[in-house]
PDB file of C-alpha atoms in Angstrom:
ATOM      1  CA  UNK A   1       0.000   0.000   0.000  1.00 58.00           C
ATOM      2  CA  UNK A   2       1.228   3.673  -0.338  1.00 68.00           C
ATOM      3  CA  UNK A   3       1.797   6.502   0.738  1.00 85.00           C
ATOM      4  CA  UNK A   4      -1.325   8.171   2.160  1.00 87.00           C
ATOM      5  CA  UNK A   5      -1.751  12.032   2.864  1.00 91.00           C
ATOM      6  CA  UNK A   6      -4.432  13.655   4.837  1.00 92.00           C
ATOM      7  CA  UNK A   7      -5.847  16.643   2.417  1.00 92.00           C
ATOM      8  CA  UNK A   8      -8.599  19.816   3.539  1.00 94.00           C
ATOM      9  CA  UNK A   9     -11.751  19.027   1.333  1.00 96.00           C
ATOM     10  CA  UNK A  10     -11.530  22.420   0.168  1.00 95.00           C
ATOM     11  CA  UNK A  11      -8.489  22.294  -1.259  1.00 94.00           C
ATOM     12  CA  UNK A  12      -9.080  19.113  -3.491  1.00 94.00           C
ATOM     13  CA  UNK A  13     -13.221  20.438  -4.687  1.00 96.00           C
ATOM     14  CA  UNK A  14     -14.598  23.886  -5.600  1.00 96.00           C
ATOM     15  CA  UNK A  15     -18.171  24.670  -4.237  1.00 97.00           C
ATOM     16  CA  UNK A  16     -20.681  25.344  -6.727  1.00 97.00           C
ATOM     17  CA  UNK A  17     -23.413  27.702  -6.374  1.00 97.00           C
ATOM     18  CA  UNK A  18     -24.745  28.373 -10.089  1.00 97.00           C
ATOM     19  CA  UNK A  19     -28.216  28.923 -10.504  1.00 97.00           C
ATOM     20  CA  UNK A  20     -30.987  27.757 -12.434  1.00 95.00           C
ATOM     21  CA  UNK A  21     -31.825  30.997 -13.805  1.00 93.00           C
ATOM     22  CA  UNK A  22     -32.066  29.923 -17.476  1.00 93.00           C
ATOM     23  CA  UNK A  23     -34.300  26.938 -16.305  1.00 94.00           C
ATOM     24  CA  UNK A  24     -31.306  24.745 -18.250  1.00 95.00           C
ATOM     25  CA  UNK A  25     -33.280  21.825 -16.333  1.00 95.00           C
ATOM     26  CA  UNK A  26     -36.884  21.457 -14.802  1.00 91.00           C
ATOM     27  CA  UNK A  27     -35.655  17.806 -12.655  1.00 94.00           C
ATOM     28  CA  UNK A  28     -36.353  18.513  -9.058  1.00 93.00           C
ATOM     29  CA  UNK A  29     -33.662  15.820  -7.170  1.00 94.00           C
ATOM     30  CA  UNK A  30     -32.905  14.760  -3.904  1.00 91.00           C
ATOM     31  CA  UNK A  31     -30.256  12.954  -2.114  1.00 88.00           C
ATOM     32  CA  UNK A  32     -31.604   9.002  -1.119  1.00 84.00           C
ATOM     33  CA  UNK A  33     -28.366   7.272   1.230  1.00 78.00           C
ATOM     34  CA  UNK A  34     -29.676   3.876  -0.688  1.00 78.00           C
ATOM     35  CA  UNK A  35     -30.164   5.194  -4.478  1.00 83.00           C
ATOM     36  CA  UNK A  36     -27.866   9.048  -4.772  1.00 90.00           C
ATOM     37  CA  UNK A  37     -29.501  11.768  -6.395  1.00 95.00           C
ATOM     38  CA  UNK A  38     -32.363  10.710  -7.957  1.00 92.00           C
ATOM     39  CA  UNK A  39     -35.590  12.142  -9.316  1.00 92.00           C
ATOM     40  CA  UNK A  40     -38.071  13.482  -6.441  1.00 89.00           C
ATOM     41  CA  UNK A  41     -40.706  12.905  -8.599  1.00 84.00           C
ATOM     42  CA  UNK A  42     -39.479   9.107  -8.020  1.00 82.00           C
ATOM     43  CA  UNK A  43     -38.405   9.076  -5.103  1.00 76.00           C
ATOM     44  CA  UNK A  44     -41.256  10.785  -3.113  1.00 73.00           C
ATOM     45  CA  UNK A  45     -44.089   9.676  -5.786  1.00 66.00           C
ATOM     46  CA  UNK A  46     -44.634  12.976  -5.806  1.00 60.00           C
ATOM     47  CA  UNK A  47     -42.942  16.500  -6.274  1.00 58.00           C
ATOM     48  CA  UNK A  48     -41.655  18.419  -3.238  1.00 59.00           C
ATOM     49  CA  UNK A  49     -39.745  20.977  -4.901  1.00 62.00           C
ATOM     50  CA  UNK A  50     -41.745  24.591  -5.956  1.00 67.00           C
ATOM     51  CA  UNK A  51     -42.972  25.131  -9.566  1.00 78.00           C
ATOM     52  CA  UNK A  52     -40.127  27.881 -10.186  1.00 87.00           C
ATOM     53  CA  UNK A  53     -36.950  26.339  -9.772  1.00 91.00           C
ATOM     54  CA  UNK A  54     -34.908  29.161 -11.420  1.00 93.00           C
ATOM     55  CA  UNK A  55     -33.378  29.859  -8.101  1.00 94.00           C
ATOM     56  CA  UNK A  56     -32.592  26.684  -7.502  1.00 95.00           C
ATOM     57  CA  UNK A  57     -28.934  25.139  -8.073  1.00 97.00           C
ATOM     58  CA  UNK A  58     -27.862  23.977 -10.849  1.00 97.00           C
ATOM     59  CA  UNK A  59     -25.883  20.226 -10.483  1.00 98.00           C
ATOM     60  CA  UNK A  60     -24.238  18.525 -13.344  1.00 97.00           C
ATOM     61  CA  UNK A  61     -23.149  15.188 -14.117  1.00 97.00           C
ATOM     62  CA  UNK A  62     -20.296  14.196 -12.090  1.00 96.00           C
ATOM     63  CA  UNK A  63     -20.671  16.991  -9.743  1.00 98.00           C
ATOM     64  CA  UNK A  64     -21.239  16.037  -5.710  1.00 98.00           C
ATOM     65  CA  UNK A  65     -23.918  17.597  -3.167  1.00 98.00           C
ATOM     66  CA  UNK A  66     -24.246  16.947   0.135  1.00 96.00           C
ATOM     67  CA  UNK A  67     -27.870  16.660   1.880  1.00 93.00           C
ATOM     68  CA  UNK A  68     -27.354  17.923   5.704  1.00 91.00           C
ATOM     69  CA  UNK A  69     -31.111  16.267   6.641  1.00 88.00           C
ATOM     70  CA  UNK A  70     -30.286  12.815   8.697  1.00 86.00           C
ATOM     71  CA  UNK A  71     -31.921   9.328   8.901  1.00 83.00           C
ATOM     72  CA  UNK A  72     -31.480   6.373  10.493  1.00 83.00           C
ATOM     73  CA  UNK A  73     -29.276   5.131   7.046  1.00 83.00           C
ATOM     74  CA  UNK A  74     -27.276   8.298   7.100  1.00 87.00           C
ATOM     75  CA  UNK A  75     -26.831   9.655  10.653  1.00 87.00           C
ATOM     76  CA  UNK A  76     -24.384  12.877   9.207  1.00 91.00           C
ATOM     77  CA  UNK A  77     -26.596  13.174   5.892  1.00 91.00           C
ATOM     78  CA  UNK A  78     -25.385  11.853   3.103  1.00 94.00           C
ATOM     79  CA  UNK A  79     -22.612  12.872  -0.078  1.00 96.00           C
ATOM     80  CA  UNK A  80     -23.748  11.378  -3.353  1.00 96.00           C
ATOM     81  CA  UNK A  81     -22.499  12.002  -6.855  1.00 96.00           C
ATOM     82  CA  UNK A  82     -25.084  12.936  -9.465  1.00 97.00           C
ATOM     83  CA  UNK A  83     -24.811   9.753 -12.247  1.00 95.00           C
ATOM     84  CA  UNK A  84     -28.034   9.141 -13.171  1.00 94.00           C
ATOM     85  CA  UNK A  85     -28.943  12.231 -15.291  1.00 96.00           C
ATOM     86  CA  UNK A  86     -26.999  14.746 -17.086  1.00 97.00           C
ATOM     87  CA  UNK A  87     -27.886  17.716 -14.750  1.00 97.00           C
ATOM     88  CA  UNK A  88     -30.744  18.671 -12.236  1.00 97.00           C
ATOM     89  CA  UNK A  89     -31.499  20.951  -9.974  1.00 96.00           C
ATOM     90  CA  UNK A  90     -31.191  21.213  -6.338  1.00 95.00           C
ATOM     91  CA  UNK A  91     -32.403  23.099  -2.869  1.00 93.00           C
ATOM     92  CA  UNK A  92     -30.123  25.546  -1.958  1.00 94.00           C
ATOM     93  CA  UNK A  93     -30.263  24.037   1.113  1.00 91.00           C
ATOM     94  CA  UNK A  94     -27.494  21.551  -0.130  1.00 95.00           C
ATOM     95  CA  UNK A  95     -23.822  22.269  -0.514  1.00 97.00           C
ATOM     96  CA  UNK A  96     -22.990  21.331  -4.279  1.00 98.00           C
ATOM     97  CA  UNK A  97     -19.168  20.791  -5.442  1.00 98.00           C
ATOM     98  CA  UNK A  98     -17.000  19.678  -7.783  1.00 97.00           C
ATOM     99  CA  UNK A  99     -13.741  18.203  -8.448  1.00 96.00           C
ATOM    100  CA  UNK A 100     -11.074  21.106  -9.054  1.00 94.00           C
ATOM    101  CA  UNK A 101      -9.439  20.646 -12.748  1.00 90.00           C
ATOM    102  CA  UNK A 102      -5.717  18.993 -12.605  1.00 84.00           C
ATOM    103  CA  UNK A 103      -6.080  17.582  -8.820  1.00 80.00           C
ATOM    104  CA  UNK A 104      -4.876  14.219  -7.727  1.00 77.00           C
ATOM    105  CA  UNK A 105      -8.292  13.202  -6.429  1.00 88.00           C
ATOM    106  CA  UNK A 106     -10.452  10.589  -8.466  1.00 91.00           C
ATOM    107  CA  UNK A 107     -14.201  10.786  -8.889  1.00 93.00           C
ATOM    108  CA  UNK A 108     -14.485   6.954  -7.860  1.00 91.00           C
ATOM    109  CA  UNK A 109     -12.467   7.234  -5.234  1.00 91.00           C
ATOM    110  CA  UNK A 110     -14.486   9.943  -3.699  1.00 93.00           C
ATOM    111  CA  UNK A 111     -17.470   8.104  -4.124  1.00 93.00           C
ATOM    112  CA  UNK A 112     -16.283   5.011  -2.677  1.00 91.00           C
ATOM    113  CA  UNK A 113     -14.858   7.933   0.806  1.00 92.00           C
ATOM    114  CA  UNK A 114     -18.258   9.176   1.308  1.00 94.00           C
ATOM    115  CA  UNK A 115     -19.886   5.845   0.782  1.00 90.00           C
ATOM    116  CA  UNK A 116     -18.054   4.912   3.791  1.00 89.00           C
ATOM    117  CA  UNK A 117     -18.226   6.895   8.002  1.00 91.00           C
ATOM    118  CA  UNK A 118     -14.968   8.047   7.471  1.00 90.00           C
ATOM    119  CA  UNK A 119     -16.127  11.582   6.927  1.00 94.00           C
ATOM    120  CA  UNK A 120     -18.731  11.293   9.772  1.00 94.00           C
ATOM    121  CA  UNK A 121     -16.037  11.884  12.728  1.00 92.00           C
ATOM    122  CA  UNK A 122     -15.368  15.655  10.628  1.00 93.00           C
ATOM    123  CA  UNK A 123     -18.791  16.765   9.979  1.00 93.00           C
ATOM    124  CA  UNK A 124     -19.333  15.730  13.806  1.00 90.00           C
ATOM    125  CA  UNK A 125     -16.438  18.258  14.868  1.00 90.00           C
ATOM    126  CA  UNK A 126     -18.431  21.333  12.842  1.00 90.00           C
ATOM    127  CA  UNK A 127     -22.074  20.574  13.581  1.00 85.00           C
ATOM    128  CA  UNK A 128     -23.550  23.259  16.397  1.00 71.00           C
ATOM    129  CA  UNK A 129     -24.566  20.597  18.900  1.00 58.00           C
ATOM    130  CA  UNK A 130     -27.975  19.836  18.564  1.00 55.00           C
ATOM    131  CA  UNK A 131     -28.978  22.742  16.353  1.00 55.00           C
ATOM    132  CA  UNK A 132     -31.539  21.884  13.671  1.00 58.00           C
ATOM    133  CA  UNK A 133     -33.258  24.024  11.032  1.00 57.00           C
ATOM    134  CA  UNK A 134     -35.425  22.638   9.237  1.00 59.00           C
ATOM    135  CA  UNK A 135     -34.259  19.292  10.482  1.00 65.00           C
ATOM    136  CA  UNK A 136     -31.213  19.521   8.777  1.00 78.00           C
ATOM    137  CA  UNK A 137     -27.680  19.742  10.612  1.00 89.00           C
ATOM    138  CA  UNK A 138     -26.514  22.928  11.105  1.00 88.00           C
ATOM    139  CA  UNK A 139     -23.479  23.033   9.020  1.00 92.00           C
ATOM    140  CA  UNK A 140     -21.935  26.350   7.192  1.00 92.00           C
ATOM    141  CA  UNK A 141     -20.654  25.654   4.276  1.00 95.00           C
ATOM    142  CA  UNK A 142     -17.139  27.476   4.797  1.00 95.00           C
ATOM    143  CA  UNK A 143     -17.032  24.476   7.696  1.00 95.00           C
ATOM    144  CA  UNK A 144     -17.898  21.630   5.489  1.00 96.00           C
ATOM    145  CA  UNK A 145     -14.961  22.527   3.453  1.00 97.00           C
ATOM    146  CA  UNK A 146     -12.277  22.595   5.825  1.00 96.00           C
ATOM    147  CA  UNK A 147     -13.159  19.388   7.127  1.00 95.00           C
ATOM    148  CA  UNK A 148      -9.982  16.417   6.014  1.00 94.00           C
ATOM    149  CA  UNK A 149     -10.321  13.051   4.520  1.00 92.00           C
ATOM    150  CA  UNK A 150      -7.326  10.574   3.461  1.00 89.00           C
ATOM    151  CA  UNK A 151      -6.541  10.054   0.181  1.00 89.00           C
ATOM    152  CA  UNK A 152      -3.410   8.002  -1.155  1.00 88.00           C
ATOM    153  CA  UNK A 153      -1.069  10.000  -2.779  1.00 85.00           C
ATOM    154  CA  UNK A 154      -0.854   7.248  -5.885  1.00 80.00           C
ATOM    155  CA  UNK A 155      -3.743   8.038  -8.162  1.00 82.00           C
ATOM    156  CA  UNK A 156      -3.509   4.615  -9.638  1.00 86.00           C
ATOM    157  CA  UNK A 157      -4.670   3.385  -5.855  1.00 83.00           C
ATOM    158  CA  UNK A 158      -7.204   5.495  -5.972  1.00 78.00           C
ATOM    159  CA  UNK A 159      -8.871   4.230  -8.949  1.00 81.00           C
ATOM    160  CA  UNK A 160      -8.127   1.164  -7.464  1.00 84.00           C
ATOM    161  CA  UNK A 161      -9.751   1.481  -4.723  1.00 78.00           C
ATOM    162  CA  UNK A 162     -12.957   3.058  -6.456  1.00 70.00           C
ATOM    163  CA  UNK A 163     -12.916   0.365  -8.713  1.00 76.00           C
ATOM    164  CA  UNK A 164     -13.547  -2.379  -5.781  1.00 64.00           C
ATOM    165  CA  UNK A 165     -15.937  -0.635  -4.147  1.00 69.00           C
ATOM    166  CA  UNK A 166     -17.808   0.059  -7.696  1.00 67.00           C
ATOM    167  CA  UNK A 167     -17.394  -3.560  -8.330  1.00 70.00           C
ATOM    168  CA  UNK A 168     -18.372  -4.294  -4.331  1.00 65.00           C
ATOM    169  CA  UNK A 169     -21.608  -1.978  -5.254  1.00 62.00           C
ATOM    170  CA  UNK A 170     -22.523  -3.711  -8.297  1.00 65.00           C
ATOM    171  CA  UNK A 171     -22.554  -6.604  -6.795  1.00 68.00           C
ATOM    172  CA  UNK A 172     -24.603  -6.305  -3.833  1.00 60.00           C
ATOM    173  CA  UNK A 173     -26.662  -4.118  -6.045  1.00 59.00           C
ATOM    174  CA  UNK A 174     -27.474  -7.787  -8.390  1.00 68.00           C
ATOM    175  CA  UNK A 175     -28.081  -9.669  -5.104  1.00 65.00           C
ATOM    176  CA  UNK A 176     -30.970  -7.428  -4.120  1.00 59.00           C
ATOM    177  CA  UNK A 177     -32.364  -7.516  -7.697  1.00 62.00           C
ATOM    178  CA  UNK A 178     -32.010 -11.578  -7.170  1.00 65.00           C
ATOM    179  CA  UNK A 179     -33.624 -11.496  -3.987  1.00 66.00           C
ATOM    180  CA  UNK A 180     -36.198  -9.466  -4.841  1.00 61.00           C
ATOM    181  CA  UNK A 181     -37.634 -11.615  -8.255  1.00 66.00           C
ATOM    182  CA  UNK A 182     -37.029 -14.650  -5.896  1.00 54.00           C
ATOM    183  CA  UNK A 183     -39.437 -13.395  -3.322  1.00 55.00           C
ATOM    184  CA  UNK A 184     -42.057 -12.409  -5.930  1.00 57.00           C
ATOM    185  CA  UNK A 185     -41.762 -15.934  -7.776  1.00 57.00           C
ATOM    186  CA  UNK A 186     -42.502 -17.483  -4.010  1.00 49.00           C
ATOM    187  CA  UNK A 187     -45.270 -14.947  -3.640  1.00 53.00           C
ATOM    188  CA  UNK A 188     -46.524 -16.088  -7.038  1.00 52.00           C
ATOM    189  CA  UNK A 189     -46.270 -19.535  -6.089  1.00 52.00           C
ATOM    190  CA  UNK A 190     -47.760 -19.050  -2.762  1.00 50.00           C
ATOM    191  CA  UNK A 191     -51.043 -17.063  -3.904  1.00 54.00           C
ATOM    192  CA  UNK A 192     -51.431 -19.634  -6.466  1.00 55.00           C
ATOM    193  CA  UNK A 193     -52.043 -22.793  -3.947  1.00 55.00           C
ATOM    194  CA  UNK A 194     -54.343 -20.605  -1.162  1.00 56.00           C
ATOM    195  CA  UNK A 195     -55.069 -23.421   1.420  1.00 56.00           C
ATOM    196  CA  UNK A 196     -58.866 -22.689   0.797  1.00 61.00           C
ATOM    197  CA  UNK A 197     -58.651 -23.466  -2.873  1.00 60.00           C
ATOM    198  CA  UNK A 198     -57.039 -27.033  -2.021  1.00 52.00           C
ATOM    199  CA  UNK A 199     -59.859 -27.826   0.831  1.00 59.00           C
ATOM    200  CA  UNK A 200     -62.651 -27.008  -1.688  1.00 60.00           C
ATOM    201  CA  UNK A 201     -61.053 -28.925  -4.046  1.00 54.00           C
ATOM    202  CA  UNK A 202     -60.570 -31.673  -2.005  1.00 51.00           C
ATOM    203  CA  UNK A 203     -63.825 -31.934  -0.046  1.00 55.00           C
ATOM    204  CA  UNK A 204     -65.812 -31.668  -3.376  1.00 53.00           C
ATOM    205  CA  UNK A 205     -63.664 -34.920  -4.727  1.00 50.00           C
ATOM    206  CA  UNK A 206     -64.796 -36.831  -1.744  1.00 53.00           C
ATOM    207  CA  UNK A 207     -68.850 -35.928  -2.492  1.00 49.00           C
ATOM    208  CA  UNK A 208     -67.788 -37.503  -5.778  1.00 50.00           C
ATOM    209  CA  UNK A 209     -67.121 -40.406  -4.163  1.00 49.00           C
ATOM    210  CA  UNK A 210     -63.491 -40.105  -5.334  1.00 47.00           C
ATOM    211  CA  UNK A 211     -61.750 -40.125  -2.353  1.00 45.00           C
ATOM    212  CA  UNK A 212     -62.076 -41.814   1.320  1.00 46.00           C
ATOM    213  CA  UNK A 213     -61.194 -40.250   4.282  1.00 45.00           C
ATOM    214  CA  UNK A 214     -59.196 -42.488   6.562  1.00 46.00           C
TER     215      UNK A 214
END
């Protein structure tokens, strides 16, 4: 293993705060800790963000956001990258950043830190004890960037690194899918021999002289 090098967030990512003024994209999102950023309209089954979203932020593919609201999944919120849709638009509520050009910091890797509760111990350190609003941690933004994370200094170990936990991801990702169609085959199964059906049946073979009961 090499070399690794504690680095300030802010150094390695540039906030972004561009707005939605030329309504460039209409997709409400929101951060899920199970499924990233992802359509509320999906997500919710309905939509929570307002009708006017031109002053809303502006997120594009491959940048990061960070939703301070907490769950039972994510007990510090939750970092996601947006990959499912070219851009979308966000709350300003979120902090929204990207990757600074020519740094030694991979997408993947990043990813696979804040997949992790690495980053929890520094976002623990800046959060006003118990102060909520809107039941989201109170967090500045200037404070979520100086918190540190540990990153090798061999890029190649990065990708690495991303690359297992993509792979890791992936997989666990097909065993839900398989578990899923399994237990909606047995449910299939199940509805299709109700107990009832195979008394009735029964009972109504013996009035037929068919069967005897012992």
């Amino acid at each position: 293993m090499g070399t690794w090098e504690q680095r300030k967030l802010g150094d390695l990512v540039d906030r972004v705060t561009r707005k939605n003024q030329d309504l460039v994209s209409e997709l409400p999102l929101t951060i899920s800790a199970q499924y990233g950023l992802i359509d509320q309209n999906e997500f919710f089954d309905k939509r929570v963000a307002s009708k006017d979203v031109s002053g809303y932020y502006l997120i594009e593919n491959g940048e990061f956001a960070y939703n301070k609201s907490t769950s039972t999944d994510a007990p510090w919120g939750a970092i996601k990258r947006l990959d499912r849709y070219e851009n979308g638009v966000l709350s300003t509520l979120y902090i929204v950043f990207g990757i600074k050009e020519n740094n030694p910091v991979y997408s993947d890797f990043l990813v696979s830190y804040y997949s992790t509760n690495l980053w929890h111990k520094g976002i623990h350190e800046i959060a006003a004890e118990g102060a909520r609003n809107h039941g989201l941690l109170n967090i500045a933004p200037a404070d979520f960037f100086e918190t540190k994370l540990k990153i090798p200094q061999d890029i190649e170990e990065q990708k690495k690194i991303g690359k297992y936990f993509e792979e890791l991801e992936r997989l666990i990702t097909l065993h839900h899918r398989k578990s899923n169609i399994f237990i909606r085959e047995w449910d299939f199964v199940w509805e299709q021999r109700k107990l009832g059906e195979v008394i009735e049946g029964v009972s109504k073979k013996n009035t037929d002289g068919l069967y005897t009961t012992r």
